[in-house]
mmCIF file of C-alpha atoms in Angstrom:
data_model
loop_
_atom_site.group_PDB
_atom_site.id
_atom_site.type_symbol
_atom_site.label_atom_id
_atom_site.label_comp_id
_atom_site.label_asym_id
_atom_site.label_seq_id
_atom_site.Cartn_x
_atom_site.Cartn_y
_atom_site.Cartn_z
ATOM 1 C CA ASP X 1 42.543 12.454 -44.253
ATOM 2 C CA GLY X 2 42.320 15.992 -42.973
ATOM 3 C CA GLY X 3 39.430 16.924 -40.810
ATOM 4 C CA ILE X 4 37.850 17.303 -37.421
ATOM 5 C CA THR X 5 37.186 14.294 -35.236
ATOM 6 C CA GLN X 6 34.969 14.149 -32.184
ATOM 7 C CA SER X 7 34.743 11.341 -29.704
ATOM 8 C CA PRO X 8 32.823 9.579 -28.486
ATOM 9 C CA LYS X 9 29.892 9.622 -30.901
ATOM 10 C CA TYR X 10 27.460 8.768 -28.100
ATOM 11 C CA LEU X 11 27.968 9.460 -24.405
ATOM 12 C CA PHE X 12 25.796 8.664 -21.448
ATOM 13 C CA ARG X 13 26.215 10.379 -18.124
ATOM 14 C CA LYS X 14 24.648 10.007 -14.748
ATOM 15 C CA GLU X 15 23.471 13.118 -12.999
ATOM 16 C CA GLY X 16 26.216 14.698 -10.929
ATOM 17 C CA GLN X 17 29.065 13.444 -13.099
ATOM 18 C CA ASN X 18 31.476 15.494 -15.152
ATOM 19 C CA VAL X 19 32.210 14.279 -18.672
ATOM 20 C CA THR X 20 34.761 15.397 -21.249
ATOM 21 C CA LEU X 21 34.112 15.505 -24.976
ATOM 22 C CA SER X 22 37.078 15.297 -27.301
ATOM 23 C CA CYS X 23 37.685 17.442 -30.385
ATOM 24 C CA GLU X 24 40.791 17.072 -32.540
ATOM 25 C CA GLN X 25 41.659 18.684 -35.858
ATOM 26 C CA ASN X 26 44.570 18.128 -38.230
ATOM 27 C CA LEU X 27 43.760 21.085 -40.459
ATOM 28 C CA ASN X 28 46.282 23.360 -38.756
ATOM 29 C CA HIS X 29 43.429 25.712 -37.929
ATOM 30 C CA ASP X 30 44.015 28.417 -35.355
ATOM 31 C CA ALA X 31 40.471 28.872 -34.074
ATOM 32 C CA MET X 32 38.209 26.229 -32.557
ATOM 33 C CA TYR X 33 34.638 26.391 -31.303
ATOM 34 C CA TRP X 34 32.115 24.382 -29.313
ATOM 35 C CA TYR X 35 28.395 24.573 -30.069
ATOM 36 C CA ARG X 36 25.357 23.018 -28.513
ATOM 37 C CA GLN X 37 22.410 21.942 -30.648
ATOM 38 C CA ASP X 38 18.971 21.149 -29.236
ATOM 39 C CA PRO X 39 16.145 19.638 -31.299
ATOM 40 C CA GLY X 40 14.523 22.131 -33.623
ATOM 41 C CA GLN X 41 16.952 24.874 -32.707
ATOM 42 C CA GLY X 42 19.976 26.515 -34.193
ATOM 43 C CA LEU X 43 23.502 26.204 -32.916
ATOM 44 C CA ARG X 44 24.486 28.057 -29.771
ATOM 45 C CA LEU X 45 28.085 28.965 -29.003
ATOM 46 C CA ILE X 46 29.509 27.593 -25.752
ATOM 47 C CA TYR X 47 33.218 28.497 -25.910
ATOM 48 C CA TYR X 48 35.745 29.456 -28.518
ATOM 49 C CA SER X 49 39.510 29.709 -28.777
ATOM 50 C CA GLN X 50 41.383 31.727 -31.342
ATOM 51 C CA ILE X 51 44.891 30.738 -30.262
ATOM 52 C CA VAL X 52 46.568 28.174 -28.040
ATOM 53 C CA ASN X 53 46.287 28.804 -24.301
ATOM 54 C CA ASP X 54 43.495 31.312 -24.770
ATOM 55 C CA PHE X 55 39.719 30.892 -24.873
ATOM 56 C CA GLN X 56 36.580 32.956 -24.346
ATOM 57 C CA LYS X 57 33.038 32.279 -23.216
ATOM 58 C CA GLY X 58 30.297 32.146 -25.763
ATOM 59 C CA ASP X 59 26.592 32.686 -25.215
ATOM 60 C CA ILE X 60 25.909 29.669 -22.985
ATOM 61 C CA ALA X 61 29.177 28.923 -21.134
ATOM 62 C CA GLU X 62 27.673 28.272 -17.699
ATOM 63 C CA GLY X 63 28.267 24.695 -16.585
ATOM 64 C CA TYR X 64 30.977 24.057 -19.187
ATOM 65 C CA SER X 65 34.759 24.359 -19.212
ATOM 66 C CA VAL X 66 37.440 24.042 -21.890
ATOM 67 C CA SER X 67 41.186 23.995 -22.347
ATOM 68 C CA ARG X 68 43.427 24.709 -25.324
ATOM 69 C CA GLU X 69 46.877 23.356 -24.521
ATOM 70 C CA LYS X 70 47.583 22.228 -28.079
ATOM 71 C CA LYS X 71 46.613 23.773 -31.394
ATOM 72 C CA GLU X 72 44.939 20.608 -32.609
ATOM 73 C CA SER X 73 42.888 19.840 -29.487
ATOM 74 C CA PHE X 74 40.006 21.623 -27.763
ATOM 75 C CA PRO X 75 38.270 19.362 -25.200
ATOM 76 C CA LEU X 76 34.970 20.363 -23.606
ATOM 77 C CA THR X 77 34.017 19.331 -20.073
ATOM 78 C CA VAL X 78 30.351 19.270 -19.188
ATOM 79 C CA THR X 79 30.206 19.713 -15.440
ATOM 80 C CA SER X 80 27.531 18.759 -12.948
ATOM 81 C CA ALA X 81 26.651 22.445 -12.781
ATOM 82 C CA GLN X 82 25.091 22.233 -16.259
ATOM 83 C CA LYS X 83 21.429 21.698 -15.440
ATOM 84 C CA ASN X 84 20.230 20.359 -18.752
ATOM 85 C CA PRO X 85 23.203 18.849 -20.575
ATOM 86 C CA THR X 86 21.377 16.410 -22.846
ATOM 87 C CA ALA X 87 22.098 17.709 -26.366
ATOM 88 C CA PHE X 88 24.133 17.259 -29.525
ATOM 89 C CA TYR X 89 27.563 18.896 -29.215
ATOM 90 C CA LEU X 90 29.454 20.134 -32.233
ATOM 91 C CA CYS X 91 33.054 21.218 -32.539
ATOM 92 C CA ALA X 92 34.198 23.500 -35.352
ATOM 93 C CA SER X 93 37.388 25.161 -36.517
ATOM 94 C CA ASN X 94 38.604 27.739 -38.983
ATOM 95 C CA ALA X 95 41.945 28.899 -40.262
ATOM 96 C CA GLY X 96 43.320 32.247 -39.205
ATOM 97 C CA GLY X 97 42.156 34.937 -41.604
ATOM 98 C CA SER X 98 39.299 32.787 -42.886
ATOM 99 C CA ASP X 99 35.629 33.147 -41.988
ATOM 100 C CA THR X 100 34.661 29.620 -42.940
ATOM 101 C CA GLN X 101 34.036 27.221 -40.090
ATOM 102 C CA TYR X 102 34.186 23.465 -40.603
ATOM 103 C CA PHE X 103 32.334 21.130 -38.302
ATOM 104 C CA GLY X 104 33.085 17.767 -36.759
ATOM 105 C CA PRO X 105 30.576 14.885 -36.737
ATOM 106 C CA GLY X 106 29.254 15.686 -33.255
ATOM 107 C CA THR X 107 28.802 13.945 -29.924
ATOM 108 C CA ARG X 108 25.358 13.143 -28.589
ATOM 109 C CA LEU X 109 25.308 13.416 -24.803
ATOM 110 C CA THR X 110 22.460 11.911 -22.829
ATOM 111 C CA VAL X 111 22.033 12.327 -19.100
ATOM 112 C CA LEU X 112 20.377 9.351 -17.472
ATOM 113 C CA GLY Q 1 20.586 42.003 -30.434
ATOM 114 C CA GLU Q 2 22.054 40.044 -33.311
ATOM 115 C CA ASN Q 3 19.752 37.465 -34.803
ATOM 116 C CA VAL Q 4 19.000 35.598 -38.014
ATOM 117 C CA GLU Q 5 15.460 34.620 -38.910
ATOM 118 C CA GLN Q 6 15.059 31.635 -41.208
ATOM 119 C CA HIS Q 7 11.925 30.548 -43.078
ATOM 120 C CA PRO Q 8 10.256 28.203 -43.572
ATOM 121 C CA SER Q 9 10.975 25.817 -40.721
ATOM 122 C CA THR Q 10 9.840 22.864 -42.848
ATOM 123 C CA LEU Q 11 9.570 22.542 -46.607
ATOM 124 C CA SER Q 12 8.300 19.641 -48.677
ATOM 125 C CA VAL Q 13 8.812 19.562 -52.436
ATOM 126 C CA GLN Q 14 8.350 17.011 -55.151
ATOM 127 C CA GLU Q 15 11.489 15.545 -56.649
ATOM 128 C CA GLY Q 16 12.618 17.727 -59.530
ATOM 129 C CA ASP Q 17 11.007 20.886 -58.198
ATOM 130 C CA SER Q 18 12.900 23.860 -56.787
ATOM 131 C CA ALA Q 19 13.282 24.779 -53.122
ATOM 132 C CA VAL Q 20 13.912 28.218 -51.685
ATOM 133 C CA ILE Q 21 14.934 28.991 -48.106
ATOM 134 C CA LYS Q 22 15.116 32.571 -46.890
ATOM 135 C CA CYS Q 23 17.058 34.271 -44.111
ATOM 136 C CA THR Q 24 16.979 37.774 -42.712
ATOM 137 C CA TYR Q 25 19.731 39.175 -40.524
ATOM 138 C CA SER Q 26 19.805 42.133 -38.199
ATOM 139 C CA ASP Q 27 23.466 43.194 -37.936
ATOM 140 C CA SER Q 28 24.367 45.377 -40.906
ATOM 141 C CA ALA Q 29 28.057 44.662 -40.214
ATOM 142 C CA SER Q 30 27.558 41.081 -41.398
ATOM 143 C CA ASN Q 31 29.747 40.452 -44.412
ATOM 144 C CA TYR Q 32 29.857 36.678 -44.816
ATOM 145 C CA PHE Q 33 26.887 34.327 -45.261
ATOM 146 C CA PRO Q 34 27.449 30.556 -45.346
ATOM 147 C CA TRP Q 35 24.849 27.824 -45.797
ATOM 148 C CA TYR Q 36 25.185 24.412 -44.167
ATOM 149 C CA LYS Q 37 23.454 21.111 -44.802
ATOM 150 C CA GLN Q 38 23.028 18.786 -41.845
ATOM 151 C CA GLU Q 39 21.979 15.179 -42.255
ATOM 152 C CA LEU Q 40 20.489 13.274 -39.350
ATOM 153 C CA GLY Q 41 23.024 12.586 -36.615
ATOM 154 C CA LYS Q 42 25.888 14.303 -38.447
ATOM 155 C CA GLY Q 43 27.717 17.591 -38.293
ATOM 156 C CA PRO Q 44 26.790 20.488 -40.614
ATOM 157 C CA GLN Q 45 28.551 20.547 -43.965
ATOM 158 C CA LEU Q 46 29.232 23.795 -45.810
ATOM 159 C CA ILE Q 47 27.456 23.762 -49.159
ATOM 160 C CA ILE Q 48 27.817 27.327 -50.402
ATOM 161 C CA ASP Q 49 28.717 30.756 -49.109
ATOM 162 C CA ILE Q 50 28.596 34.356 -50.267
ATOM 163 C CA ARG Q 51 30.327 37.562 -49.293
ATOM 164 C CA SER Q 52 28.793 40.983 -49.041
ATOM 165 C CA ASN Q 53 30.431 42.305 -52.197
ATOM 166 C CA VAL Q 54 28.639 39.705 -54.343
ATOM 167 C CA GLY Q 55 24.934 39.547 -55.142
ATOM 168 C CA GLU Q 56 24.664 35.965 -56.342
ATOM 169 C CA LYS Q 57 26.739 32.789 -56.427
ATOM 170 C CA LYS Q 58 26.002 29.459 -58.099
ATOM 171 C CA ASP Q 59 27.405 25.970 -57.745
ATOM 172 C CA GLN Q 60 25.668 23.455 -59.989
ATOM 173 C CA ARG Q 61 22.110 23.049 -58.618
ATOM 174 C CA ILE Q 62 22.649 25.364 -55.671
ATOM 175 C CA ALA Q 63 22.625 29.153 -55.676
ATOM 176 C CA VAL Q 64 22.641 31.845 -53.034
ATOM 177 C CA THR Q 65 21.422 35.417 -53.464
ATOM 178 C CA LEU Q 66 22.104 38.373 -51.202
ATOM 179 C CA ASN Q 67 20.258 41.651 -50.859
ATOM 180 C CA LYS Q 68 22.305 43.768 -48.451
ATOM 181 C CA THR Q 69 19.886 46.671 -48.527
ATOM 182 C CA ALA Q 70 17.034 44.485 -47.319
ATOM 183 C CA LYS Q 71 19.346 42.277 -45.207
ATOM 184 C CA HIS Q 72 18.000 39.170 -46.915
ATOM 185 C CA PHE Q 73 19.782 36.171 -48.338
ATOM 186 C CA SER Q 74 18.311 33.035 -49.842
ATOM 187 C CA LEU Q 75 19.306 29.507 -50.802
ATOM 188 C CA HIS Q 76 17.925 28.111 -54.048
ATOM 189 C CA ILE Q 77 18.092 24.416 -54.907
ATOM 190 C CA THR Q 78 16.945 23.427 -58.371
ATOM 191 C CA GLU Q 79 16.033 19.969 -59.668
ATOM 192 C CA THR Q 80 15.773 18.622 -56.132
ATOM 193 C CA GLN Q 81 16.687 15.012 -55.463
ATOM 194 C CA PRO Q 82 15.881 12.733 -52.510
ATOM 195 C CA GLU Q 83 19.455 13.094 -51.240
ATOM 196 C CA ASP Q 84 18.833 16.822 -50.806
ATOM 197 C CA SER Q 85 16.559 15.942 -47.860
ATOM 198 C CA ALA Q 86 18.232 17.361 -44.747
ATOM 199 C CA VAL Q 87 18.185 20.334 -42.398
ATOM 200 C CA TYR Q 88 19.664 23.512 -43.854
ATOM 201 C CA PHE Q 89 21.100 26.317 -41.731
ATOM 202 C CA CYS Q 90 21.994 29.819 -42.743
ATOM 203 C CA ALA Q 91 24.399 32.012 -40.815
ATOM 204 C CA ALA Q 92 25.515 35.621 -40.799
ATOM 205 C CA ILE Q 93 28.926 36.644 -39.572
ATOM 206 C CA PRO Q 94 29.457 40.248 -38.452
ATOM 207 C CA THR Q 95 32.841 39.560 -36.856
ATOM 208 C CA TYR Q 96 34.224 36.147 -35.829
ATOM 209 C CA LYS Q 97 30.954 34.964 -34.314
ATOM 210 C CA TYR Q 98 28.446 32.980 -36.326
ATOM 211 C CA ILE Q 99 24.787 33.884 -35.869
ATOM 212 C CA PHE Q 100 22.795 30.856 -37.024
ATOM 213 C CA GLY Q 101 19.247 30.625 -38.222
ATOM 214 C CA THR Q 102 17.012 28.013 -36.611
ATOM 215 C CA GLY Q 103 17.128 25.675 -39.584
ATOM 216 C CA THR Q 104 14.822 24.435 -42.351
ATOM 217 C CA ARG Q 105 13.927 20.774 -42.664
ATOM 218 C CA LEU Q 106 13.701 20.024 -46.375
ATOM 219 C CA LYS Q 107 11.899 16.885 -47.515
ATOM 220 C CA VAL Q 108 12.137 15.895 -51.142
ATOM 221 C CA LEU Q 109 9.303 13.544 -52.021
ATOM 222 C CA ALA Q 110 10.035 10.894 -54.631
#
């Protein structure tokens, strides 16, 4: 099956810890994105990458970091500097030359 | 700045009735307008999209209309069914970046 996978589905973190959320796609898409979703709100862009080994900050990048070492993988690290990390995190991708983004199933992060 | 306003925030309809969700965008450079359906605890799924050179697009019970002059676009769902209950998001894309609306929670009452 082609698609975007995110793991884990649920993640619990203690304050002060860094955690890494996984995003993998086998769609051969060039661009990948990370969004944060809070209850009752739209999606906010954290980071995006249009090609391997390159990425840019989105609207709310503070307290987050990413890497793009492989085309199919775009992990997101939520650092201890992120003051309010509890949220639903969504990864998306799109093919080069296409506007349409496809989303993964999401990871729900809860800080205890 | 760029923004997309979406209304209503919640919508309840009787099964079989129609539902309409409206979005207004600010960036006149926007040329692509997708609609996503998000079920509880899942990622958004693309249900229909429209480009700026088209005024209307239909796919079975779902249609989208676009008025570029007024910067409005709308999602129309006819003959609603309980499985249509979800949160619906619109988006406008001026370049690579998606500008999302805040979502509409649709409840279809059996």
